[in-house]
């Protein structure tokens, strides 16, 4: 989207890194981050974000999803769960106070899939739709499938995918 949004993302990253180093709890961190963005972003600008902390021992991710959705969990047994965003996008309303973080447990073989809106806004051009299931074994297949779905037309927005898989025994 250009230099302005890139600078905003850099600002968000820096603030989150500081909060992590200070051990700040997730909900107050996101509340304060939102207040700062409301004060500094130009009118009409906002940021969607999935902000999570993975506990690799308990195999749980605690998160706040500010306008980022759907969140997709592909279970090892083949079932798929979707969750909505937990909050409005950052920078929309300075009075939002995040009350807490959601939790999602990952069983062996489960995959948490987070996709930016560039995937959901693709214009159909190909014969087959994108298959999220391909991301379980090879995340690069997701980009290939999305390209086939769009019939080779470039996406209008960035396409970012985060694929988090709990390996068997891990």
Short mmCIF file of N, CA and C in Angstrom, two decimals:
data_model
loop_
_atom_site.label_atom_id
_atom_site.label_comp_id
_atom_site.label_asym_id
_atom_site.label_seq_id
_atom_site.Cartn_x
_atom_site.Cartn_y
_atom_site.Cartn_z
N UNK A 1 0.80 -1.21 0.00
CA UNK A 1 0.00 0.00 0.00
C UNK A 1 0.84 1.26 0.00
N UNK A 2 2.14 1.16 0.03
CA UNK A 2 2.98 2.35 -0.05
C UNK A 2 3.83 2.58 1.18
N UNK A 3 4.54 3.72 1.15
CA UNK A 3 5.48 4.07 2.22
C UNK A 3 4.78 4.32 3.55
N UNK A 4 3.67 5.05 3.55
CA UNK A 4 2.97 5.36 4.80
C UNK A 4 2.57 4.13 5.58
N UNK A 5 1.84 3.20 4.97
CA UNK A 5 1.48 1.98 5.68
C UNK A 5 2.70 1.16 6.10
N UNK A 6 3.75 1.14 5.28
CA UNK A 6 4.96 0.40 5.65
C UNK A 6 5.58 0.98 6.92
N UNK A 7 5.58 2.31 7.03
CA UNK A 7 6.09 2.95 8.25
C UNK A 7 5.22 2.62 9.45
N UNK A 8 3.91 2.54 9.24
CA UNK A 8 3.00 2.19 10.34
C UNK A 8 3.27 0.78 10.84
N UNK A 9 3.50 -0.15 9.92
CA UNK A 9 3.80 -1.53 10.31
C UNK A 9 5.11 -1.58 11.09
N UNK A 10 6.09 -0.82 10.65
CA UNK A 10 7.37 -0.76 11.36
C UNK A 10 7.18 -0.23 12.77
N UNK A 11 6.33 0.78 12.91
CA UNK A 11 6.02 1.35 14.22
C UNK A 11 5.36 0.29 15.12
N UNK A 12 4.41 -0.45 14.58
CA UNK A 12 3.73 -1.49 15.34
C UNK A 12 4.73 -2.56 15.78
N UNK A 13 5.58 -3.00 14.86
CA UNK A 13 6.59 -4.02 15.20
C UNK A 13 7.49 -3.55 16.33
N UNK A 14 7.96 -2.33 16.26
CA UNK A 14 8.86 -1.80 17.29
C UNK A 14 8.16 -1.77 18.65
N UNK A 15 6.92 -1.31 18.67
CA UNK A 15 6.20 -1.24 19.94
C UNK A 15 5.96 -2.63 20.52
N UNK A 16 5.65 -3.60 19.66
CA UNK A 16 5.43 -4.96 20.16
C UNK A 16 6.71 -5.59 20.68
N UNK A 17 7.82 -5.31 20.02
CA UNK A 17 9.11 -5.84 20.50
C UNK A 17 9.44 -5.29 21.89
N UNK A 18 9.21 -4.02 22.09
CA UNK A 18 9.48 -3.41 23.40
C UNK A 18 8.56 -4.03 24.45
N UNK A 19 7.27 -4.18 24.12
CA UNK A 19 6.32 -4.76 25.07
C UNK A 19 6.72 -6.18 25.45
N UNK A 20 7.18 -6.96 24.47
CA UNK A 20 7.62 -8.34 24.76
C UNK A 20 8.83 -8.34 25.68
N UNK A 21 9.78 -7.47 25.39
CA UNK A 21 10.99 -7.42 26.25
C UNK A 21 10.67 -7.01 27.67
N UNK A 22 9.63 -6.17 27.82
CA UNK A 22 9.23 -5.73 29.16
C UNK A 22 8.30 -6.71 29.85
N UNK A 23 7.86 -7.73 29.13
CA UNK A 23 6.96 -8.73 29.70
C UNK A 23 5.55 -8.21 29.90
N UNK A 24 5.15 -7.24 29.12
CA UNK A 24 3.81 -6.66 29.24
C UNK A 24 2.74 -7.67 28.85
N UNK A 25 1.66 -7.77 29.63
CA UNK A 25 0.57 -8.68 29.26
C UNK A 25 -0.05 -8.28 27.92
N UNK A 26 -0.59 -9.26 27.24
CA UNK A 26 -1.09 -9.07 25.88
C UNK A 26 -2.22 -8.04 25.78
N UNK A 27 -3.26 -8.17 26.58
CA UNK A 27 -4.42 -7.28 26.45
C UNK A 27 -4.06 -5.81 26.67
N UNK A 28 -3.36 -5.44 27.76
CA UNK A 28 -3.01 -4.03 27.91
C UNK A 28 -2.05 -3.52 26.84
N UNK A 29 -1.20 -4.41 26.34
CA UNK A 29 -0.29 -4.03 25.26
C UNK A 29 -1.07 -3.62 24.01
N UNK A 30 -2.04 -4.45 23.63
CA UNK A 30 -2.83 -4.16 22.43
C UNK A 30 -3.70 -2.91 22.65
N UNK A 31 -4.22 -2.74 23.86
CA UNK A 31 -5.01 -1.54 24.17
C UNK A 31 -4.17 -0.29 23.98
N UNK A 32 -2.96 -0.29 24.51
CA UNK A 32 -2.09 0.89 24.39
C UNK A 32 -1.61 1.09 22.96
N UNK A 33 -1.30 0.01 22.28
CA UNK A 33 -0.90 0.09 20.87
C UNK A 33 -2.01 0.74 20.06
N UNK A 34 -3.25 0.34 20.31
CA UNK A 34 -4.39 0.94 19.61
C UNK A 34 -4.49 2.43 19.89
N UNK A 35 -4.33 2.84 21.15
CA UNK A 35 -4.41 4.27 21.50
C UNK A 35 -3.33 5.07 20.77
N UNK A 36 -2.14 4.53 20.72
CA UNK A 36 -1.04 5.23 20.05
C UNK A 36 -1.33 5.36 18.55
N UNK A 37 -1.81 4.29 17.94
CA UNK A 37 -2.10 4.35 16.51
C UNK A 37 -3.26 5.30 16.22
N UNK A 38 -4.25 5.34 17.08
CA UNK A 38 -5.35 6.30 16.89
C UNK A 38 -4.83 7.74 16.91
N UNK A 39 -3.81 7.99 17.73
CA UNK A 39 -3.26 9.35 17.84
C UNK A 39 -2.29 9.69 16.72
N UNK A 40 -1.69 8.68 16.08
CA UNK A 40 -0.63 8.96 15.12
C UNK A 40 -0.97 8.66 13.66
N UNK A 41 -1.92 7.78 13.42
CA UNK A 41 -2.26 7.46 12.03
C UNK A 41 -3.10 8.58 11.41
N UNK A 42 -2.94 8.81 10.12
CA UNK A 42 -3.79 9.79 9.45
C UNK A 42 -5.25 9.34 9.49
N UNK A 43 -6.20 10.26 9.43
CA UNK A 43 -7.62 9.88 9.43
C UNK A 43 -7.92 8.87 8.31
N UNK A 44 -8.73 7.88 8.64
CA UNK A 44 -9.10 6.86 7.67
C UNK A 44 -8.13 5.70 7.58
N UNK A 45 -6.98 5.79 8.24
CA UNK A 45 -6.00 4.69 8.24
C UNK A 45 -6.21 3.83 9.47
N UNK A 46 -5.93 2.54 9.30
CA UNK A 46 -6.01 1.59 10.40
C UNK A 46 -5.10 0.42 10.07
N UNK A 47 -4.94 -0.48 11.03
CA UNK A 47 -4.10 -1.67 10.81
C UNK A 47 -4.83 -2.88 11.39
N UNK A 48 -4.86 -3.96 10.60
CA UNK A 48 -5.35 -5.22 11.14
C UNK A 48 -4.14 -6.01 11.61
N UNK A 49 -4.32 -6.79 12.66
CA UNK A 49 -3.19 -7.53 13.20
C UNK A 49 -3.66 -8.73 14.01
N UNK A 50 -2.92 -9.82 13.87
CA UNK A 50 -3.05 -10.96 14.76
C UNK A 50 -1.82 -10.90 15.65
N UNK A 51 -2.02 -10.73 16.95
CA UNK A 51 -0.92 -10.60 17.89
C UNK A 51 -1.04 -11.76 18.87
N UNK A 52 -0.09 -12.68 18.80
CA UNK A 52 -0.20 -13.88 19.61
C UNK A 52 1.10 -14.26 20.28
N UNK A 53 0.95 -15.02 21.35
CA UNK A 53 2.09 -15.54 22.09
C UNK A 53 1.91 -17.06 22.15
N UNK A 54 2.88 -17.78 21.60
CA UNK A 54 2.83 -19.23 21.57
C UNK A 54 3.53 -19.80 22.79
N UNK A 55 2.85 -20.68 23.49
CA UNK A 55 3.46 -21.42 24.60
C UNK A 55 3.83 -22.79 24.04
N UNK A 56 5.12 -23.01 23.74
CA UNK A 56 5.53 -24.27 23.10
C UNK A 56 5.50 -25.47 24.04
N UNK A 57 5.36 -25.24 25.33
CA UNK A 57 5.28 -26.35 26.28
C UNK A 57 3.84 -26.82 26.42
N UNK A 58 2.92 -25.87 26.60
CA UNK A 58 1.50 -26.20 26.75
C UNK A 58 0.81 -26.38 25.40
N UNK A 59 1.49 -25.98 24.30
CA UNK A 59 0.94 -26.07 22.95
C UNK A 59 -0.35 -25.26 22.81
N UNK A 60 -0.29 -24.04 23.32
CA UNK A 60 -1.42 -23.11 23.30
C UNK A 60 -0.93 -21.78 22.75
N UNK A 61 -1.77 -21.13 21.93
CA UNK A 61 -1.46 -19.78 21.50
C UNK A 61 -2.51 -18.85 22.12
N UNK A 62 -2.02 -17.84 22.82
CA UNK A 62 -2.87 -16.78 23.36
C UNK A 62 -2.79 -15.62 22.39
N UNK A 63 -3.95 -15.03 22.05
CA UNK A 63 -3.92 -14.03 21.00
C UNK A 63 -5.02 -12.99 21.14
N UNK A 64 -4.79 -11.88 20.47
CA UNK A 64 -5.80 -10.86 20.19
C UNK A 64 -5.77 -10.68 18.68
N UNK A 65 -6.93 -10.72 18.06
CA UNK A 65 -7.03 -10.54 16.62
C UNK A 65 -7.78 -9.25 16.35
N UNK A 66 -7.03 -8.22 16.00
CA UNK A 66 -7.60 -6.89 15.76
C UNK A 66 -7.95 -6.76 14.28
N UNK A 67 -9.17 -7.15 13.95
CA UNK A 67 -9.64 -7.04 12.58
C UNK A 67 -9.11 -8.10 11.64
N UNK A 68 -8.27 -8.99 12.11
CA UNK A 68 -7.68 -10.03 11.26
C UNK A 68 -8.55 -11.29 11.36
N UNK A 69 -9.17 -11.68 10.26
CA UNK A 69 -10.05 -12.86 10.27
C UNK A 69 -10.35 -13.28 8.83
N UNK A 70 -10.79 -14.49 8.64
CA UNK A 70 -11.00 -15.51 9.65
C UNK A 70 -9.68 -16.15 10.06
N UNK A 71 -9.67 -16.67 11.27
CA UNK A 71 -8.54 -17.45 11.78
C UNK A 71 -8.93 -18.91 11.54
N UNK A 72 -8.04 -19.68 10.98
CA UNK A 72 -8.39 -21.04 10.56
C UNK A 72 -7.50 -22.06 11.28
N UNK A 73 -8.14 -23.04 11.91
CA UNK A 73 -7.43 -24.15 12.53
C UNK A 73 -7.83 -25.41 11.78
N UNK A 74 -6.85 -26.04 11.15
CA UNK A 74 -7.09 -27.31 10.47
C UNK A 74 -6.59 -28.41 11.40
N UNK A 75 -7.52 -29.17 11.91
CA UNK A 75 -7.18 -30.22 12.87
C UNK A 75 -6.63 -31.45 12.14
N UNK A 76 -5.83 -32.20 12.86
CA UNK A 76 -5.21 -33.39 12.29
C UNK A 76 -6.24 -34.40 11.81
N UNK A 77 -7.45 -34.38 12.41
CA UNK A 77 -8.49 -35.33 12.01
C UNK A 77 -9.27 -34.87 10.78
N UNK A 78 -8.88 -33.72 10.20
CA UNK A 78 -9.52 -33.23 8.98
C UNK A 78 -10.59 -32.18 9.20
N UNK A 79 -10.97 -31.96 10.45
CA UNK A 79 -11.97 -30.93 10.71
C UNK A 79 -11.32 -29.55 10.64
N UNK A 80 -12.13 -28.55 10.35
CA UNK A 80 -11.64 -27.18 10.24
C UNK A 80 -12.48 -26.30 11.16
N UNK A 81 -11.80 -25.48 11.95
CA UNK A 81 -12.47 -24.52 12.83
C UNK A 81 -12.09 -23.12 12.37
N UNK A 82 -13.06 -22.23 12.39
CA UNK A 82 -12.80 -20.83 12.05
C UNK A 82 -13.22 -19.96 13.21
N UNK A 83 -12.46 -18.91 13.44
CA UNK A 83 -12.80 -17.92 14.45
C UNK A 83 -12.76 -16.54 13.83
N UNK A 84 -13.58 -15.67 14.39
CA UNK A 84 -13.65 -14.28 13.93
C UNK A 84 -12.61 -13.45 14.69
N UNK A 85 -12.43 -12.23 14.24
CA UNK A 85 -11.56 -11.29 14.95
C UNK A 85 -12.13 -11.03 16.35
N UNK A 86 -11.27 -10.75 17.29
CA UNK A 86 -11.72 -10.49 18.65
C UNK A 86 -11.92 -9.00 18.92
N UNK A 87 -11.32 -8.16 18.08
CA UNK A 87 -11.39 -6.71 18.27
C UNK A 87 -11.51 -6.01 16.92
N UNK A 88 -11.85 -4.73 16.95
CA UNK A 88 -11.81 -3.91 15.75
C UNK A 88 -10.35 -3.73 15.31
N UNK A 89 -10.11 -3.34 14.06
CA UNK A 89 -8.73 -3.04 13.65
C UNK A 89 -8.12 -1.96 14.53
N UNK A 90 -6.81 -1.96 14.62
CA UNK A 90 -6.08 -0.96 15.41
C UNK A 90 -6.16 0.40 14.73
N UNK A 91 -6.34 1.43 15.53
CA UNK A 91 -6.37 2.79 15.01
C UNK A 91 -7.76 3.29 14.66
N UNK A 92 -8.79 2.52 14.96
CA UNK A 92 -10.16 2.91 14.60
C UNK A 92 -10.83 3.69 15.73
N UNK A 93 -10.72 3.20 16.96
CA UNK A 93 -11.41 3.79 18.11
C UNK A 93 -10.47 3.82 19.31
N UNK A 94 -10.09 5.03 19.78
CA UNK A 94 -9.13 5.10 20.89
C UNK A 94 -9.68 4.63 22.23
N UNK A 95 -10.99 4.46 22.33
CA UNK A 95 -11.59 4.07 23.60
C UNK A 95 -11.74 2.56 23.78
N UNK A 96 -11.27 1.78 22.81
CA UNK A 96 -11.37 0.33 22.94
C UNK A 96 -10.37 -0.14 23.99
N UNK A 97 -10.87 -0.92 24.93
CA UNK A 97 -10.01 -1.53 25.95
C UNK A 97 -10.12 -3.04 25.79
N UNK A 98 -9.05 -3.67 25.40
CA UNK A 98 -9.03 -5.12 25.22
C UNK A 98 -9.10 -5.76 26.60
N UNK A 99 -10.12 -6.59 26.80
CA UNK A 99 -10.33 -7.15 28.14
C UNK A 99 -9.51 -8.40 28.40
N UNK A 100 -9.11 -9.09 27.38
CA UNK A 100 -8.33 -10.31 27.57
C UNK A 100 -7.96 -10.94 26.25
N UNK A 101 -7.20 -11.99 26.34
CA UNK A 101 -6.74 -12.71 25.15
C UNK A 101 -7.53 -14.01 25.02
N UNK A 102 -7.73 -14.43 23.79
CA UNK A 102 -8.33 -15.74 23.51
C UNK A 102 -7.22 -16.78 23.55
N UNK A 103 -7.60 -18.05 23.69
CA UNK A 103 -6.64 -19.14 23.64
C UNK A 103 -7.11 -20.19 22.65
N UNK A 104 -6.12 -20.82 22.02
CA UNK A 104 -6.41 -21.91 21.08
C UNK A 104 -5.34 -22.97 21.27
N UNK A 105 -5.75 -24.18 21.62
CA UNK A 105 -4.81 -25.28 21.81
C UNK A 105 -4.52 -25.95 20.48
N UNK A 106 -3.27 -26.35 20.31
CA UNK A 106 -2.86 -27.08 19.10
C UNK A 106 -2.53 -28.51 19.48
N UNK A 107 -3.28 -29.46 18.92
CA UNK A 107 -2.98 -30.86 19.11
C UNK A 107 -1.93 -31.30 18.10
N UNK A 108 -1.40 -32.49 18.27
CA UNK A 108 -0.39 -33.01 17.34
C UNK A 108 -0.97 -33.04 15.93
N UNK A 109 -0.24 -32.47 14.99
CA UNK A 109 -0.65 -32.44 13.59
C UNK A 109 -1.59 -31.32 13.22
N UNK A 110 -2.04 -30.51 14.18
CA UNK A 110 -2.92 -29.38 13.89
C UNK A 110 -2.14 -28.26 13.22
N UNK A 111 -2.86 -27.47 12.41
CA UNK A 111 -2.26 -26.36 11.70
C UNK A 111 -3.10 -25.11 11.92
N UNK A 112 -2.46 -24.05 12.40
CA UNK A 112 -3.10 -22.74 12.49
C UNK A 112 -2.70 -21.97 11.24
N UNK A 113 -3.69 -21.49 10.51
CA UNK A 113 -3.45 -20.79 9.25
C UNK A 113 -4.00 -19.38 9.35
N UNK A 114 -3.12 -18.41 9.15
CA UNK A 114 -3.49 -17.00 9.16
C UNK A 114 -3.17 -16.42 7.79
N UNK A 115 -4.17 -15.87 7.14
CA UNK A 115 -3.99 -15.32 5.80
C UNK A 115 -4.35 -13.84 5.79
N UNK A 116 -3.56 -13.05 5.08
CA UNK A 116 -3.90 -11.64 4.93
C UNK A 116 -5.06 -11.51 3.94
N UNK A 117 -5.68 -10.34 3.94
CA UNK A 117 -6.85 -10.13 3.09
C UNK A 117 -6.53 -10.22 1.60
N UNK A 118 -5.27 -10.17 1.23
CA UNK A 118 -4.90 -10.33 -0.17
C UNK A 118 -5.32 -11.67 -0.74
N UNK A 119 -5.43 -12.69 0.11
CA UNK A 119 -5.91 -14.00 -0.34
C UNK A 119 -7.42 -13.97 -0.53
N UNK A 120 -8.14 -13.37 0.42
CA UNK A 120 -9.60 -13.38 0.39
C UNK A 120 -10.17 -12.45 -0.67
N UNK A 121 -9.40 -11.48 -1.09
CA UNK A 121 -9.88 -10.50 -2.07
C UNK A 121 -9.49 -10.85 -3.51
N UNK A 122 -8.91 -12.02 -3.72
CA UNK A 122 -8.55 -12.42 -5.08
C UNK A 122 -9.77 -12.46 -5.98
N UNK A 123 -9.59 -12.01 -7.20
CA UNK A 123 -10.65 -12.09 -8.19
C UNK A 123 -10.49 -13.39 -8.96
N UNK A 124 -11.57 -14.13 -9.05
CA UNK A 124 -11.52 -15.45 -9.69
C UNK A 124 -11.22 -15.33 -11.18
N UNK A 125 -10.29 -16.16 -11.64
CA UNK A 125 -9.95 -16.17 -13.05
C UNK A 125 -9.67 -17.58 -13.55
N UNK A 126 -9.35 -18.48 -12.63
CA UNK A 126 -9.02 -19.86 -13.00
C UNK A 126 -10.22 -20.78 -12.83
N UNK A 127 -10.00 -22.03 -13.13
CA UNK A 127 -11.07 -23.02 -13.09
C UNK A 127 -11.29 -23.59 -11.69
N UNK A 128 -10.28 -23.58 -10.85
CA UNK A 128 -10.38 -24.20 -9.53
C UNK A 128 -10.15 -23.16 -8.45
N UNK A 129 -10.78 -23.32 -7.30
CA UNK A 129 -10.58 -22.40 -6.19
C UNK A 129 -9.34 -22.75 -5.39
N UNK A 130 -8.82 -21.80 -4.58
CA UNK A 130 -7.65 -22.12 -3.76
C UNK A 130 -7.99 -23.15 -2.70
N UNK A 131 -7.06 -24.03 -2.45
CA UNK A 131 -7.25 -25.09 -1.47
C UNK A 131 -6.34 -24.85 -0.28
N UNK A 132 -6.92 -24.45 0.85
CA UNK A 132 -6.12 -24.18 2.04
C UNK A 132 -5.44 -25.45 2.55
N UNK A 133 -6.03 -26.60 2.30
CA UNK A 133 -5.46 -27.85 2.79
C UNK A 133 -4.05 -28.10 2.29
N UNK A 134 -3.70 -27.55 1.15
CA UNK A 134 -2.35 -27.71 0.62
C UNK A 134 -1.30 -27.07 1.50
N UNK A 135 -1.71 -26.15 2.37
CA UNK A 135 -0.76 -25.45 3.23
C UNK A 135 -0.25 -26.34 4.36
N UNK A 136 -0.93 -27.45 4.62
CA UNK A 136 -0.54 -28.30 5.73
C UNK A 136 0.86 -28.87 5.53
N UNK A 137 1.13 -29.38 4.36
CA UNK A 137 2.43 -29.99 4.09
C UNK A 137 3.41 -29.01 3.46
N UNK A 138 2.94 -28.19 2.54
CA UNK A 138 3.82 -27.28 1.81
C UNK A 138 3.17 -25.91 1.68
N UNK A 139 3.57 -24.96 2.50
CA UNK A 139 2.97 -23.62 2.42
C UNK A 139 3.08 -22.99 1.04
N UNK A 140 4.09 -23.32 0.26
CA UNK A 140 4.23 -22.73 -1.07
C UNK A 140 3.08 -23.13 -1.99
N UNK A 141 2.44 -24.27 -1.71
CA UNK A 141 1.29 -24.68 -2.53
C UNK A 141 0.15 -23.69 -2.41
N UNK A 142 0.03 -23.03 -1.27
CA UNK A 142 -1.03 -22.05 -1.06
C UNK A 142 -0.91 -20.91 -2.08
N UNK A 143 0.30 -20.42 -2.29
CA UNK A 143 0.51 -19.35 -3.27
C UNK A 143 0.23 -19.85 -4.68
N UNK A 144 0.66 -21.06 -4.98
CA UNK A 144 0.40 -21.63 -6.30
C UNK A 144 -1.10 -21.77 -6.53
N UNK A 145 -1.81 -22.32 -5.55
CA UNK A 145 -3.26 -22.51 -5.69
C UNK A 145 -3.98 -21.18 -5.82
N UNK A 146 -3.54 -20.17 -5.06
CA UNK A 146 -4.15 -18.85 -5.16
C UNK A 146 -3.92 -18.26 -6.55
N UNK A 147 -2.72 -18.45 -7.09
CA UNK A 147 -2.42 -17.97 -8.44
C UNK A 147 -3.27 -18.65 -9.49
N UNK A 148 -3.48 -19.95 -9.34
CA UNK A 148 -4.34 -20.68 -10.27
C UNK A 148 -5.78 -20.20 -10.18
N UNK A 149 -6.25 -19.97 -8.95
CA UNK A 149 -7.60 -19.46 -8.73
C UNK A 149 -7.79 -18.12 -9.45
N UNK A 150 -6.79 -17.27 -9.38
CA UNK A 150 -6.86 -15.94 -9.99
C UNK A 150 -6.54 -15.98 -11.48
N UNK A 151 -6.27 -17.15 -12.02
CA UNK A 151 -5.97 -17.27 -13.44
C UNK A 151 -4.70 -16.54 -13.84
N UNK A 152 -3.75 -16.45 -12.92
CA UNK A 152 -2.49 -15.79 -13.21
C UNK A 152 -2.51 -14.28 -13.06
N UNK A 153 -3.67 -13.70 -12.78
CA UNK A 153 -3.73 -12.25 -12.57
C UNK A 153 -3.07 -11.91 -11.24
N UNK A 154 -2.33 -10.81 -11.18
CA UNK A 154 -1.70 -10.44 -9.91
C UNK A 154 -2.74 -10.01 -8.88
N UNK A 155 -2.42 -10.24 -7.63
CA UNK A 155 -3.30 -9.84 -6.53
C UNK A 155 -3.29 -8.33 -6.40
N UNK A 156 -4.42 -7.78 -5.97
CA UNK A 156 -4.52 -6.34 -5.74
C UNK A 156 -3.89 -5.91 -4.41
N UNK A 157 -3.66 -6.87 -3.53
CA UNK A 157 -3.14 -6.58 -2.20
C UNK A 157 -2.08 -7.63 -1.87
N UNK A 158 -1.28 -7.32 -0.86
CA UNK A 158 -0.24 -8.27 -0.46
C UNK A 158 -0.87 -9.58 0.00
N UNK A 159 -0.11 -10.66 -0.16
CA UNK A 159 -0.55 -11.97 0.28
C UNK A 159 0.48 -12.50 1.28
N UNK A 160 0.06 -12.52 2.53
CA UNK A 160 0.93 -13.01 3.59
C UNK A 160 0.24 -14.20 4.25
N UNK A 161 0.98 -15.27 4.44
CA UNK A 161 0.43 -16.46 5.10
C UNK A 161 1.36 -16.86 6.24
N UNK A 162 0.76 -17.13 7.38
CA UNK A 162 1.49 -17.70 8.50
C UNK A 162 0.89 -19.08 8.73
N UNK A 163 1.74 -20.08 8.66
CA UNK A 163 1.32 -21.47 8.82
C UNK A 163 2.08 -22.02 10.03
N UNK A 164 1.34 -22.33 11.08
CA UNK A 164 1.94 -22.85 12.31
C UNK A 164 1.44 -24.26 12.51
N UNK A 165 2.34 -25.23 12.43
CA UNK A 165 1.96 -26.63 12.54
C UNK A 165 2.66 -27.27 13.74
N UNK A 166 1.86 -27.95 14.56
CA UNK A 166 2.43 -28.72 15.65
C UNK A 166 2.75 -30.11 15.10
N UNK A 167 4.02 -30.42 15.07
CA UNK A 167 4.44 -31.70 14.52
C UNK A 167 4.12 -32.83 15.49
N UNK A 168 3.85 -34.02 14.98
CA UNK A 168 3.61 -35.15 15.86
C UNK A 168 4.81 -35.34 16.80
N UNK A 169 4.50 -35.50 18.07
CA UNK A 169 5.55 -35.67 19.08
C UNK A 169 6.14 -34.34 19.52
N UNK A 170 5.74 -33.24 18.86
CA UNK A 170 6.32 -31.92 19.17
C UNK A 170 5.43 -31.12 20.06
#
